[in-house]
Coordinates of C-alpha atoms in Angstrom, one line a residue:
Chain A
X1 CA -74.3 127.0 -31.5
X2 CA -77.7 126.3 -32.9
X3 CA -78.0 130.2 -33.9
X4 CA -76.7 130.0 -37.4
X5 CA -79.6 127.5 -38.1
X6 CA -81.8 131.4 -37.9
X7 CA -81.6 133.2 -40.6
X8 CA -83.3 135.9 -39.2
X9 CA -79.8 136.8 -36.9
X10 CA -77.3 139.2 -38.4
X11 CA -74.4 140.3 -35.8
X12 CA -76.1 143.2 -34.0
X13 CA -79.7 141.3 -32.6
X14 CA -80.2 140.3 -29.5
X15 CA -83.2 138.8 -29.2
X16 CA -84.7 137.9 -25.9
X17 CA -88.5 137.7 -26.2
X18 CA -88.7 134.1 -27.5
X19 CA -91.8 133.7 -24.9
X20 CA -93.8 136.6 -27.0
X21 CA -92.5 134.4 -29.9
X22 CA -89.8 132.3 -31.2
X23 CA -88.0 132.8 -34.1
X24 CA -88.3 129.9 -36.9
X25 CA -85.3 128.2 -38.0
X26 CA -84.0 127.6 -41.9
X27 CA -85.7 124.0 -42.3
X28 CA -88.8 125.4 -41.0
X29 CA -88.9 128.2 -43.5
X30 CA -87.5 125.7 -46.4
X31 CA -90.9 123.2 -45.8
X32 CA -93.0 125.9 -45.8
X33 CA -91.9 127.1 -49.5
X34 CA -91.6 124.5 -51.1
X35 CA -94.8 123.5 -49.5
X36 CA -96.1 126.5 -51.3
X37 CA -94.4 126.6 -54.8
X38 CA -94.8 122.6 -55.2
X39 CA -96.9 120.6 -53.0
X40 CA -99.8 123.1 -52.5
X41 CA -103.6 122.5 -52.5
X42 CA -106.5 122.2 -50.2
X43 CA -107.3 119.3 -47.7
X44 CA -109.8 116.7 -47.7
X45 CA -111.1 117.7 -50.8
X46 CA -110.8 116.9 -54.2
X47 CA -109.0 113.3 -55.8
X48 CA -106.2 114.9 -57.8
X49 CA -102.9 113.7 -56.8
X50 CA -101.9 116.8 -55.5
X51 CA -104.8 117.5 -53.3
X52 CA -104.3 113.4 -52.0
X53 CA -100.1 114.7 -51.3
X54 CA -101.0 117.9 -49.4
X55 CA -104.2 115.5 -47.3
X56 CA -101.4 113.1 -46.7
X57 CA -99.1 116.0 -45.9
X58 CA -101.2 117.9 -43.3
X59 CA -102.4 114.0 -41.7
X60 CA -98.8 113.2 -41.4
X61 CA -98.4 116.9 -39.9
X62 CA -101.4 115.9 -36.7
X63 CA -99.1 112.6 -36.2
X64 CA -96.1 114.1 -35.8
X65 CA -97.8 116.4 -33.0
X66 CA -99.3 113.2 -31.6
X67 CA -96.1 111.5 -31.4
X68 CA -93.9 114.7 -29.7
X69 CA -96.4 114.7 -26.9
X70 CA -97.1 110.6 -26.7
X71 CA -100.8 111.1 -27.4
X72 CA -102.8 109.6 -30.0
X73 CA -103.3 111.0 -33.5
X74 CA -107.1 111.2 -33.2
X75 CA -106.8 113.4 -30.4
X76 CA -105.2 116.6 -31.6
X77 CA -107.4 119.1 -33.1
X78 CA -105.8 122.1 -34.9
X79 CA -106.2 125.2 -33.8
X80 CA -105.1 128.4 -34.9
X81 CA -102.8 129.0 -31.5
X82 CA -103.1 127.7 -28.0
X83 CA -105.6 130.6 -27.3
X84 CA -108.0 129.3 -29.7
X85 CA -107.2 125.7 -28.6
X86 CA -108.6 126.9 -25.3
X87 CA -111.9 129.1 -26.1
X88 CA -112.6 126.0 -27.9
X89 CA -113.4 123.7 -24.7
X90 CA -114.4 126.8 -22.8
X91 CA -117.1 127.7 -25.2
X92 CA -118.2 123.9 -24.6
X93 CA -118.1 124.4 -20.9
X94 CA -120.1 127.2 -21.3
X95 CA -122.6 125.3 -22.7
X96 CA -123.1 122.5 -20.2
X97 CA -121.3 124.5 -16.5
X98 CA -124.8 124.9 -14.5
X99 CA -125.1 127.8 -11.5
X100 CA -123.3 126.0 -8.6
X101 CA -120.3 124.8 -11.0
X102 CA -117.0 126.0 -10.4
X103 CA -114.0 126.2 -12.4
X104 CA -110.7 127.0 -10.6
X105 CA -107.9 128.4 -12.2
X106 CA -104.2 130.4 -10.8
X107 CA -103.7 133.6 -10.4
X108 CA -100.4 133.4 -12.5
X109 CA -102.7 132.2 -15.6
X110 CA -101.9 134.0 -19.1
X111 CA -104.9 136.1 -19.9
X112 CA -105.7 133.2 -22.6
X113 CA -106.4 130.8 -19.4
X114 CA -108.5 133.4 -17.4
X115 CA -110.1 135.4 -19.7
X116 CA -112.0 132.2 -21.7
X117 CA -113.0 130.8 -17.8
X118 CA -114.1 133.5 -16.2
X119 CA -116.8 134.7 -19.9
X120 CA -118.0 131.1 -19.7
X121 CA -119.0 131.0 -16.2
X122 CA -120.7 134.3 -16.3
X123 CA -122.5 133.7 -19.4
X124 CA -123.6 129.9 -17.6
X125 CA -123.8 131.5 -13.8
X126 CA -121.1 129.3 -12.9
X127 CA -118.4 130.9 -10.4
X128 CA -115.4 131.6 -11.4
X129 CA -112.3 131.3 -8.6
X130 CA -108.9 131.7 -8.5
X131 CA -105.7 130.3 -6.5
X132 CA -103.1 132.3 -5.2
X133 CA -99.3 131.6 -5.8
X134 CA -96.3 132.5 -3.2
X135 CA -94.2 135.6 -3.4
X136 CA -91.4 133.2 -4.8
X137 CA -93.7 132.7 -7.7
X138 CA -94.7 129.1 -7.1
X139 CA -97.9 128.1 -6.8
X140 CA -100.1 128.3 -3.2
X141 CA -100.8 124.7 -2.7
X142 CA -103.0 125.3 0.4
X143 CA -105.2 127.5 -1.3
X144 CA -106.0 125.2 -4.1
X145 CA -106.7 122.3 -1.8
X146 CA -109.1 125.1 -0.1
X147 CA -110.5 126.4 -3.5
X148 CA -111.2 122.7 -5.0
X149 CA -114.7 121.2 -3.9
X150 CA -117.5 118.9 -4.7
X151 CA -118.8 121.6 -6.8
X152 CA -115.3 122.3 -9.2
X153 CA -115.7 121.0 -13.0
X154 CA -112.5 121.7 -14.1
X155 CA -109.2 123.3 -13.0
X156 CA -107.1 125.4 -16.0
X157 CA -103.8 125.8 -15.3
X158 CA -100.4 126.7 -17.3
X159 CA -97.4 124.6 -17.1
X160 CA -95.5 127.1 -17.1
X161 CA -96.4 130.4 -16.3
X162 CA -95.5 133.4 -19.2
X163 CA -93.9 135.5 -16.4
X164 CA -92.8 134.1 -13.4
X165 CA -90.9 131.0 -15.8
X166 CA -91.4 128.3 -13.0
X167 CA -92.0 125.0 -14.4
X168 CA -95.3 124.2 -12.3
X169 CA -95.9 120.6 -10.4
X170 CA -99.1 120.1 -13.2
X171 CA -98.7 116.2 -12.4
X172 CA -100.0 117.0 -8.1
X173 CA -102.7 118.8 -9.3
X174 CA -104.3 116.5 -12.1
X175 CA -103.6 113.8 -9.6
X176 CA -105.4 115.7 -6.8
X177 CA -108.1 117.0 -9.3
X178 CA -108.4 113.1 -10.4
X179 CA -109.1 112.0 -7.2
X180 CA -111.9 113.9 -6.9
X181 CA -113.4 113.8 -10.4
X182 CA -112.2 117.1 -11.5
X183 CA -111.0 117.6 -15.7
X184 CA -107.9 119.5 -16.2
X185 CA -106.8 121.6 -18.4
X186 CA -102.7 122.2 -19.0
X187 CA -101.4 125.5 -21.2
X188 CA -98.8 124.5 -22.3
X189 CA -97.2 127.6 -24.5
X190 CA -94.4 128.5 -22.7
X191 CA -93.8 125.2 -21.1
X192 CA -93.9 123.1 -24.9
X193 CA -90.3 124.4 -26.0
X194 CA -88.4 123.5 -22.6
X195 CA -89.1 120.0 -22.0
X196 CA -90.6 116.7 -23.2
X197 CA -94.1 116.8 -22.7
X198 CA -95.6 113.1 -22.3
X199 CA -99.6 113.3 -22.3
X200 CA -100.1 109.9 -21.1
X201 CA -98.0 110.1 -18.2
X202 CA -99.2 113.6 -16.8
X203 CA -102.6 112.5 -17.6
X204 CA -104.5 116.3 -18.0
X205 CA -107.7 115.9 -19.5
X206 CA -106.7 118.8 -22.2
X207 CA -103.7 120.3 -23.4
X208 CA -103.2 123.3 -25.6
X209 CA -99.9 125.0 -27.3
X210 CA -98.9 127.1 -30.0
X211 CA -96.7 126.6 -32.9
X212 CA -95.0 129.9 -32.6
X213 CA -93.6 129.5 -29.7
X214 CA -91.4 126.1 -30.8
X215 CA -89.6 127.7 -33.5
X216 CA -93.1 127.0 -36.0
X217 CA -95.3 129.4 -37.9
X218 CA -97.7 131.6 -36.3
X219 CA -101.4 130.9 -37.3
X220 CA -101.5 127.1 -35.9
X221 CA -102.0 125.6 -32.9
X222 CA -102.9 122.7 -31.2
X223 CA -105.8 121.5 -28.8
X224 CA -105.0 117.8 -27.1
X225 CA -107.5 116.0 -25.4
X226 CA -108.6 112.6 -24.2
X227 CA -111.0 111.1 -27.0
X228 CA -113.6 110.3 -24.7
X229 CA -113.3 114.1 -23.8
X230 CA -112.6 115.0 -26.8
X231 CA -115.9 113.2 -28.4
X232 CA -118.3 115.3 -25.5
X233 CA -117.0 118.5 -27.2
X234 CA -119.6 120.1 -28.8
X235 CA -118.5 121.4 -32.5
X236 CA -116.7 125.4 -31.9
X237 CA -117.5 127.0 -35.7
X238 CA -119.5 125.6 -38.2
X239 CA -118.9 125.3 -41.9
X240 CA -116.9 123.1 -44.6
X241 CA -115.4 119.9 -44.0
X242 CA -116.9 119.3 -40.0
X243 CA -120.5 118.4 -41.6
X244 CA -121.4 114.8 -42.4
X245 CA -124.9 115.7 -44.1
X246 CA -126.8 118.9 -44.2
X247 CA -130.1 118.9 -45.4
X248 CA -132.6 122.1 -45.6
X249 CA -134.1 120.1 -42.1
X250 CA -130.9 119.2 -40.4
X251 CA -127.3 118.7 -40.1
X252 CA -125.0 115.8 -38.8
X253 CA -121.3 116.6 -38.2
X254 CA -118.3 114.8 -38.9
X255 CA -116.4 112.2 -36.9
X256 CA -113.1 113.7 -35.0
X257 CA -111.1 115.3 -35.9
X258 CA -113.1 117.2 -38.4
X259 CA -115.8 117.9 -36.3
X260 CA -113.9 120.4 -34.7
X261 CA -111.8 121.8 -37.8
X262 CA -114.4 123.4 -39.5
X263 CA -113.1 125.6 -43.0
X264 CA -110.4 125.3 -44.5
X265 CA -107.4 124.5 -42.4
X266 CA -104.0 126.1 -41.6
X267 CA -102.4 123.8 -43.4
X268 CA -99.1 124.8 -44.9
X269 CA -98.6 125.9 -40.9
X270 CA -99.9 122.9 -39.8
X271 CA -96.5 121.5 -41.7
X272 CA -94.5 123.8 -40.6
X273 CA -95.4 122.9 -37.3
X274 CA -94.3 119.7 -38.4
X275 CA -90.9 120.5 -39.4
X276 CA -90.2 122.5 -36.1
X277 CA -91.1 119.5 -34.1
X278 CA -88.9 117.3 -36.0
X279 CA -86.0 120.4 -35.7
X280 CA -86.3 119.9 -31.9
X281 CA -86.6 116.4 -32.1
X282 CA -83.3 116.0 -34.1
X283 CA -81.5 118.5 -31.8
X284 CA -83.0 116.1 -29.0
X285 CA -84.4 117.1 -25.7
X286 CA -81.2 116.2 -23.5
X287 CA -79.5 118.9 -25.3
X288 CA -82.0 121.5 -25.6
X289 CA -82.5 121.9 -22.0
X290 CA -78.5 121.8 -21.0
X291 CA -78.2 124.8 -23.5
X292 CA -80.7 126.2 -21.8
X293 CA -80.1 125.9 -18.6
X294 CA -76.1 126.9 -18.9
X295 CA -77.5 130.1 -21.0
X296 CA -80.2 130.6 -18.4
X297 CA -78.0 130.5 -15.1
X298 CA -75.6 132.7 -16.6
X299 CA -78.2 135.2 -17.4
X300 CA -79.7 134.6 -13.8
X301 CA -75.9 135.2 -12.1
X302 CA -75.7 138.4 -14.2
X303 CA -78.8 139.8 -13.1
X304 CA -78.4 138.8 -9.1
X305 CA -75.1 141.2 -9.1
X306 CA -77.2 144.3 -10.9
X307 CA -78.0 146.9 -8.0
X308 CA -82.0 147.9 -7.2
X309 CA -83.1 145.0 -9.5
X310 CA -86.1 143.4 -8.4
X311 CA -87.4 140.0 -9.6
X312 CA -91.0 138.7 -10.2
X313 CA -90.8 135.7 -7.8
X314 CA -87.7 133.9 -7.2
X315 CA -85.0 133.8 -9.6
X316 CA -83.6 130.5 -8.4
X317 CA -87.0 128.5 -9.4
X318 CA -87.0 129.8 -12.6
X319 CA -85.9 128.5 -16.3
X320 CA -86.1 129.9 -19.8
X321 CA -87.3 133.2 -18.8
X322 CA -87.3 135.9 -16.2
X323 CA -89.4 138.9 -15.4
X324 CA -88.3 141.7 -13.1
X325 CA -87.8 145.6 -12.6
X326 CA -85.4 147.9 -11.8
X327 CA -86.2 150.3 -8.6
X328 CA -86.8 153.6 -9.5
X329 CA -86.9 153.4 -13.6
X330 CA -89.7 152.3 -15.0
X331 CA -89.6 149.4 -17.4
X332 CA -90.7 151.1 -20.4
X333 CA -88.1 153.7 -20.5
X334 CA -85.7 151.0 -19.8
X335 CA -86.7 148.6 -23.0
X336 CA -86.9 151.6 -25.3
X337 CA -82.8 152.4 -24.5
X338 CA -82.6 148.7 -24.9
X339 CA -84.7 148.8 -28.1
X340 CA -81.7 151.6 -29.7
X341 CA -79.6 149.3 -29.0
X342 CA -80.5 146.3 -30.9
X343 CA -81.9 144.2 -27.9
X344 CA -85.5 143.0 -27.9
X345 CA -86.9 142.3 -24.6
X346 CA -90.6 142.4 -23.8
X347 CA -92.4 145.1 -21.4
X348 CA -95.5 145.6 -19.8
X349 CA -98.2 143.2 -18.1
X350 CA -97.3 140.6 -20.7
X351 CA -100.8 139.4 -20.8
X352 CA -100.9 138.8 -17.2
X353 CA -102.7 141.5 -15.1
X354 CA -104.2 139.5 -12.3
X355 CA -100.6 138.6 -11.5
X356 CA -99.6 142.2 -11.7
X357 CA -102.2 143.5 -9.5
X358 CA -100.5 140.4 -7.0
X359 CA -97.1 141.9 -7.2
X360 CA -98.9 144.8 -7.0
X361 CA -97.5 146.6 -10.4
X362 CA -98.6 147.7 -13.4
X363 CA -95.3 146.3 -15.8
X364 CA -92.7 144.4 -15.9
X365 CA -89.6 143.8 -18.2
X366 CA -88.8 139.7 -19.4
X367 CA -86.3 138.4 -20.8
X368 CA -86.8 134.9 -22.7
X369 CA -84.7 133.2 -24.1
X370 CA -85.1 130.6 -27.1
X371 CA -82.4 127.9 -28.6
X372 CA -80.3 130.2 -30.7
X373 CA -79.6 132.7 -27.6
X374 CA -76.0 131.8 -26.2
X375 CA -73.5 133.2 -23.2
X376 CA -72.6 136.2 -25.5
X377 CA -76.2 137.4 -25.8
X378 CA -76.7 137.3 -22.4
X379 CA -73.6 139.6 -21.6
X380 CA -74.6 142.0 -24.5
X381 CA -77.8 142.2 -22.8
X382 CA -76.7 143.2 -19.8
X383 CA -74.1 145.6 -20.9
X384 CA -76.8 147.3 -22.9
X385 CA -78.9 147.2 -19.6
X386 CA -76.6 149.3 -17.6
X387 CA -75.8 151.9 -20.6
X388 CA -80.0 151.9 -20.0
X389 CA -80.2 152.2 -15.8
X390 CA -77.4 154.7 -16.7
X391 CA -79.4 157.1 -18.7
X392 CA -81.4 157.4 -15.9
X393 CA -80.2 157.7 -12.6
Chain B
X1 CA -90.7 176.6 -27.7
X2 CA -91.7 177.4 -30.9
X3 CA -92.2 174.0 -33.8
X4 CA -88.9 175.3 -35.3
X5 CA -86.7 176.0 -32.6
X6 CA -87.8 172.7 -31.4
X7 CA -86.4 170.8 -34.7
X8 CA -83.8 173.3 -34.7
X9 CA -82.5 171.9 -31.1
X10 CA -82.9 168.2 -32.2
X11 CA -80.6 169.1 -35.6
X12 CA -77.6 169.4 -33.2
X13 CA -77.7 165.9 -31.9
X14 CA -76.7 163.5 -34.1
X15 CA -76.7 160.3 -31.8
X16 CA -79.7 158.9 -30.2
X17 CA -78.1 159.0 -27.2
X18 CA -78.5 162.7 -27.0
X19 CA -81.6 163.2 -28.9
X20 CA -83.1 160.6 -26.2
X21 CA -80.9 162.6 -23.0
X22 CA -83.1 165.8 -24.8
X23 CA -86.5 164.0 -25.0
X24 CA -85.8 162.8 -20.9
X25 CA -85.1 166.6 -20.4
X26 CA -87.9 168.0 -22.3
X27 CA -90.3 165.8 -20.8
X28 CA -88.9 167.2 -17.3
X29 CA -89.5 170.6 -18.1
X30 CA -92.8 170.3 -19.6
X31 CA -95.5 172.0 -16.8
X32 CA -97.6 168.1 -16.8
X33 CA -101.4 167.7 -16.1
X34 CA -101.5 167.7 -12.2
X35 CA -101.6 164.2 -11.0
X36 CA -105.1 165.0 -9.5
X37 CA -106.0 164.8 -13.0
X38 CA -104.4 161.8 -13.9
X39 CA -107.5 160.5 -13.7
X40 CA -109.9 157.7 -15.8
X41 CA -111.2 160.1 -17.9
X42 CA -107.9 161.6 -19.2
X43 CA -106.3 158.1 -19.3
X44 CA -105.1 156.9 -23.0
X45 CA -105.0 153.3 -22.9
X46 CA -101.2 152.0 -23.2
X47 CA -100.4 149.0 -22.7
X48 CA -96.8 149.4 -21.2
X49 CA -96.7 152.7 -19.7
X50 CA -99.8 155.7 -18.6
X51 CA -100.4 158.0 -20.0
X52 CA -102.8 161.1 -19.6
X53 CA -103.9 164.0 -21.1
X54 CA -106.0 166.6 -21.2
X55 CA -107.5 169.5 -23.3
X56 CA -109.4 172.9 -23.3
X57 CA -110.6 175.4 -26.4
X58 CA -109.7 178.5 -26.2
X59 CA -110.9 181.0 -29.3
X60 CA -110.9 178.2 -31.7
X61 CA -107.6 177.6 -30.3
X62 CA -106.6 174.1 -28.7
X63 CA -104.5 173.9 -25.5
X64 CA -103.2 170.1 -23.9
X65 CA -101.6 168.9 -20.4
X66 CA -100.2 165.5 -20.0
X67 CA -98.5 163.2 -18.3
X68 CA -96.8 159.9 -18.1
X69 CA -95.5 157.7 -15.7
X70 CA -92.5 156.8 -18.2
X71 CA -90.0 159.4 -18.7
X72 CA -89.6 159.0 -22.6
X73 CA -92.8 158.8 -23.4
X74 CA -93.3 162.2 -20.9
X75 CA -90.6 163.7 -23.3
X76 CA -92.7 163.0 -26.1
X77 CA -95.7 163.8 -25.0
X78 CA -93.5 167.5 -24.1
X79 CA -92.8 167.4 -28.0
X80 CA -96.1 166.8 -29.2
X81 CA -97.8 169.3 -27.1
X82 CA -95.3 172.2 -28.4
X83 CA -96.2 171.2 -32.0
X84 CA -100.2 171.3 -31.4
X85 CA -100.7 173.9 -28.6
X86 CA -102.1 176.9 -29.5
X87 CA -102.9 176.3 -32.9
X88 CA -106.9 175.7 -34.4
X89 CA -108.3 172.8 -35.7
X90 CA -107.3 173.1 -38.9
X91 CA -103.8 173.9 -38.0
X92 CA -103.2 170.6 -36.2
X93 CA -105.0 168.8 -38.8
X94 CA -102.6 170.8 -41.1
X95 CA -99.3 169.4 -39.5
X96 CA -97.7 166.5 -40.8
X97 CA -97.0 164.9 -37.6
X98 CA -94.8 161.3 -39.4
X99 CA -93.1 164.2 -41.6
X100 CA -91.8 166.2 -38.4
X101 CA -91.1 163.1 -35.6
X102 CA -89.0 161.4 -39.2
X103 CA -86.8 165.0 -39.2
X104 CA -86.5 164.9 -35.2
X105 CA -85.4 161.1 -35.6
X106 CA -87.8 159.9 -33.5
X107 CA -89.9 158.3 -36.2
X108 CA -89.9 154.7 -34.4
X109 CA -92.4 156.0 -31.6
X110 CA -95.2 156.9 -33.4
X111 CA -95.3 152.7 -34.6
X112 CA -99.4 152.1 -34.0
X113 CA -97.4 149.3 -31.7
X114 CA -99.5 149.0 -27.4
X115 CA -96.2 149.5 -26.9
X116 CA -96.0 153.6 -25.2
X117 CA -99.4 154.6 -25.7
X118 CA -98.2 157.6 -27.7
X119 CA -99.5 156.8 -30.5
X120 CA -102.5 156.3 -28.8
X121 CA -102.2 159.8 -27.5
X122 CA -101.8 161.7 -30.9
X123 CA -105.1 159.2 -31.8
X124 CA -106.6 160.8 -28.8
X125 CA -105.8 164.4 -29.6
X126 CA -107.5 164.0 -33.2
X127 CA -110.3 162.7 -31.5
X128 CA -110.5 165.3 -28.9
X129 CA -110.2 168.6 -31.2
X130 CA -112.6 166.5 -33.2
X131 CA -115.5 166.1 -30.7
X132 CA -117.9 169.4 -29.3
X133 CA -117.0 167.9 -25.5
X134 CA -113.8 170.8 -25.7

């Protein structure tokens, strides 16, 4: 039902890799031209009234993020995706993380919430560990207790993880963490477009999305964190608009936000962001997630009857997206039939090899599903999966 | 094989449901670099699927194995070695590889996409015919 606000769908796609990224819906695409042919100019520069309209424009942009996750306006930093969002407090970390640190992340992380972790503790001689998860996919909660100590600075963990689609307890572990003085850090990419996300209330230290997985542009993203967190940040890139004065002898920087928005910003993206926020608002939570979940379990019934299929975890605990294999066929063979025939699913690692080398596999195929997918897509999917198993066994 | 019987084959099918049933067969016929060879230093990095291959000089003439652990991609990797083997440097460098995989209608694969590594794996032959390691 919410399909025909995509312009992008004619009657043959099938499009089931909305967790690579999502597609962007007409008002979306509408804000962002007009943005461009009427309303354009740079930010926080210049006292013409259309470079005060496109200021106000991107300001009004950071409150609207502020507002759909509860957190305060001076506390969102844009980013160009949640993977820059996140180098942006690692690089910090790795500036202050002494030898005898830890930082503690899952196994199940994205390669964005590992990779950043594990280069700042090696360049600061911090160590770098990891927590398991459970063959069902969920996360190993004796292990963390075990792996959290005196000696953790921070945990970075995903909300929801980009393969194994299980909406994680974050709230246990920033509580845990909290008792014993530990920051957290929640990716939130693939967790942002499948349910209200309240800051305040789950209390993480940092939070990090992308606006190209909520139906927004690709090119912006968005770093939340505490502002007394946020203020110990030291700046990430230096240039215009995140100096206060520079002088041939020194520099001061900015107050926040600028600070860390150095350049020029994304800003018709930022806007765009904007508008698919206030598309998902207007569609309103309650029923996002029962399309969801109806599409979702009738996708998961489907696949449970397919013979030698094998899932990543357990299919049961999942939402919104689902990884698996089929015996015998590997999954690359399998997309490409898929791929001549109009379906778009994803294959390989998906950016998570640690979790991989768990399951002990080199590739998977998922299949994600985003607002505009409905019942129908879901049996042309699996029609055009068995045409695929068929060409091969 | 020769190039021209190959194409010749692939004129027949008109569907991509047999020119892919063809690619799956030539792939299984194709005599593939032992898997004691499928080894680091033959690897081409894929992101989705491995693939290997291998080469030796002859004359001034260029010879490849390789293998794959996908059975498409094996197929194509079968194709691509029937075009090149055999020939010099020059020849390969001769062949317009886009041209020929556009007439077989299997244009789509050579996208510079992580997604089959085959791509990766024409990259790798330029670079190998190119280097005085062969």
């Amino acid at each position: 039902m919410f399909k025909e606000d995509f312009p992008i769908f004619d009657d043959q796609l099938i499009y089931l890799d909305s967790a690579a990224s999502s597609q962007k819906p007409k008002p979306v695409l509408d804000t962002m031209l007009s943005f461009y042919t009427h309303q354009y100019s740079n930010v926080h520069r210049g006292t013409c009234a259309l470079a005060s309209r496109a200021t106000q424009m991107y300001e009004d942009a950071r409150q609207t993020v502020a507002d759909f996750i509860s957190a305060d306006k001076k506390e969102i930093i844009f980013t160009k995706g949640a993977t820059e969002a996140i180098n942006l407090v690692a690089s910090g970390y790795a500036q202050t993380l002494k030898t005898g640190d830890e930082v503690l992340v899952c196994i199940s992380e994205h390669h964005a919430n590992f990779v950043p972790w594990q280069q700042a503790c090696l360049k600061s001689g911090a160590t770098f560990k990891v927590f398991g998860i459970l063959p069902d996919g969920t996360w190993d909660m004796d292990d963390f207790n075990k792996k959290l100590t005196t000696k953790t600075k921070l945990v970075a963990i995903a909300g929801m993880s980009n393969v194994l689609g299980v909406l994680n307890p974050v709230k246990e572990i920033i509580n845990f963490a909290h008792k014993n003085g530990v920051k957290v850090l929640v990716d939130s990419a693939q967790s942002i477009c499948h349910s209200a996300i309240d800051v305040k209330k789950m209390d993480c230290d940092y939070l990090a999305f992308s606006g190209h997985k909520i139906y927004g542009p690709t090119g912006i993203g968005v770093l939340y964190a505490k502002k007394e967190v946020l203020e110990q940040l030291p700046p990430y890139q230096f240039g215009g608009d995140m100096i206060d004065i520079v002088s041939v002898e020194k520099t001061t920087f900015a107050q926040l936000p600028a600070r860390l928005e150095a350049g020029t910003p994304p800003i018709a993206e930022a806007i765009g962001l904007s508008s698919a926020l206030d598309y998902v608002q207007q569609i309103g939570w309650d029923k996002v997630q029962a399309h969801g979940k109806c599409v979702f379990t009738h996708l998961i019934q489907q696949l449970k009857e397919m013979k030698d299929i094998q899932f990543l975890g357990n299919p049961d605990l999942k939402s919104g997206l689902v990884s698996f294999n089929i015996n015998g066929i590997h999954p690359n063979d399998l997309s490409m039939i898929l791929s001549k025939q109009n379906v778009c699913v994803r294959v390989g690692h998906h950016c998570a090899m640690p979790l991989h080398q768990f399951f002990n596999l080199s590739a998977s195929i998922r299949v994600s599903l985003g607002l505009y997918n409905n019942e129908q897509d879901v049996d042309t999917f699996v029609v055009a999966l068995k045409k695929a198993i068929g060409f091969f066994k | 094989m020769t190039p021209k019987e190959l194409i010749e084959n692939f004129s027949y099918l008109t569907d991509w449901e047999d020119k892919y049933r063809y690619v799956i067969e030539l792939g299984e016929q194709m005599s593939a670099l032992p898997e004691s060879e499928c080894n680091e230093t033959n690897k081409v990095v894929g992101c989705q699927s491995q693939v290997w291959i291998k080469g030796e000089k002859k004359e001034d003439k260029f010879y490849f194995l390789a293998n794959s652990d996908a059975v498409i991609v094996r197929g194509l990797e079968a194709i691509l070695l029937t075009l090149v083997n055999g020939k010099t440097r020059d020849e390969i460098c001769a062949l317009n590889l886009p041209e020929i995989f556009k007439k077989l209608g299997l244009e789509e694969n050579l996208s510079p996409t992580r997604r089959n590594g085959f791509a990766a794996m024409i990259e790798r032959i330029y670079s190998l015919i190119n280097s005085s390691t062969l």
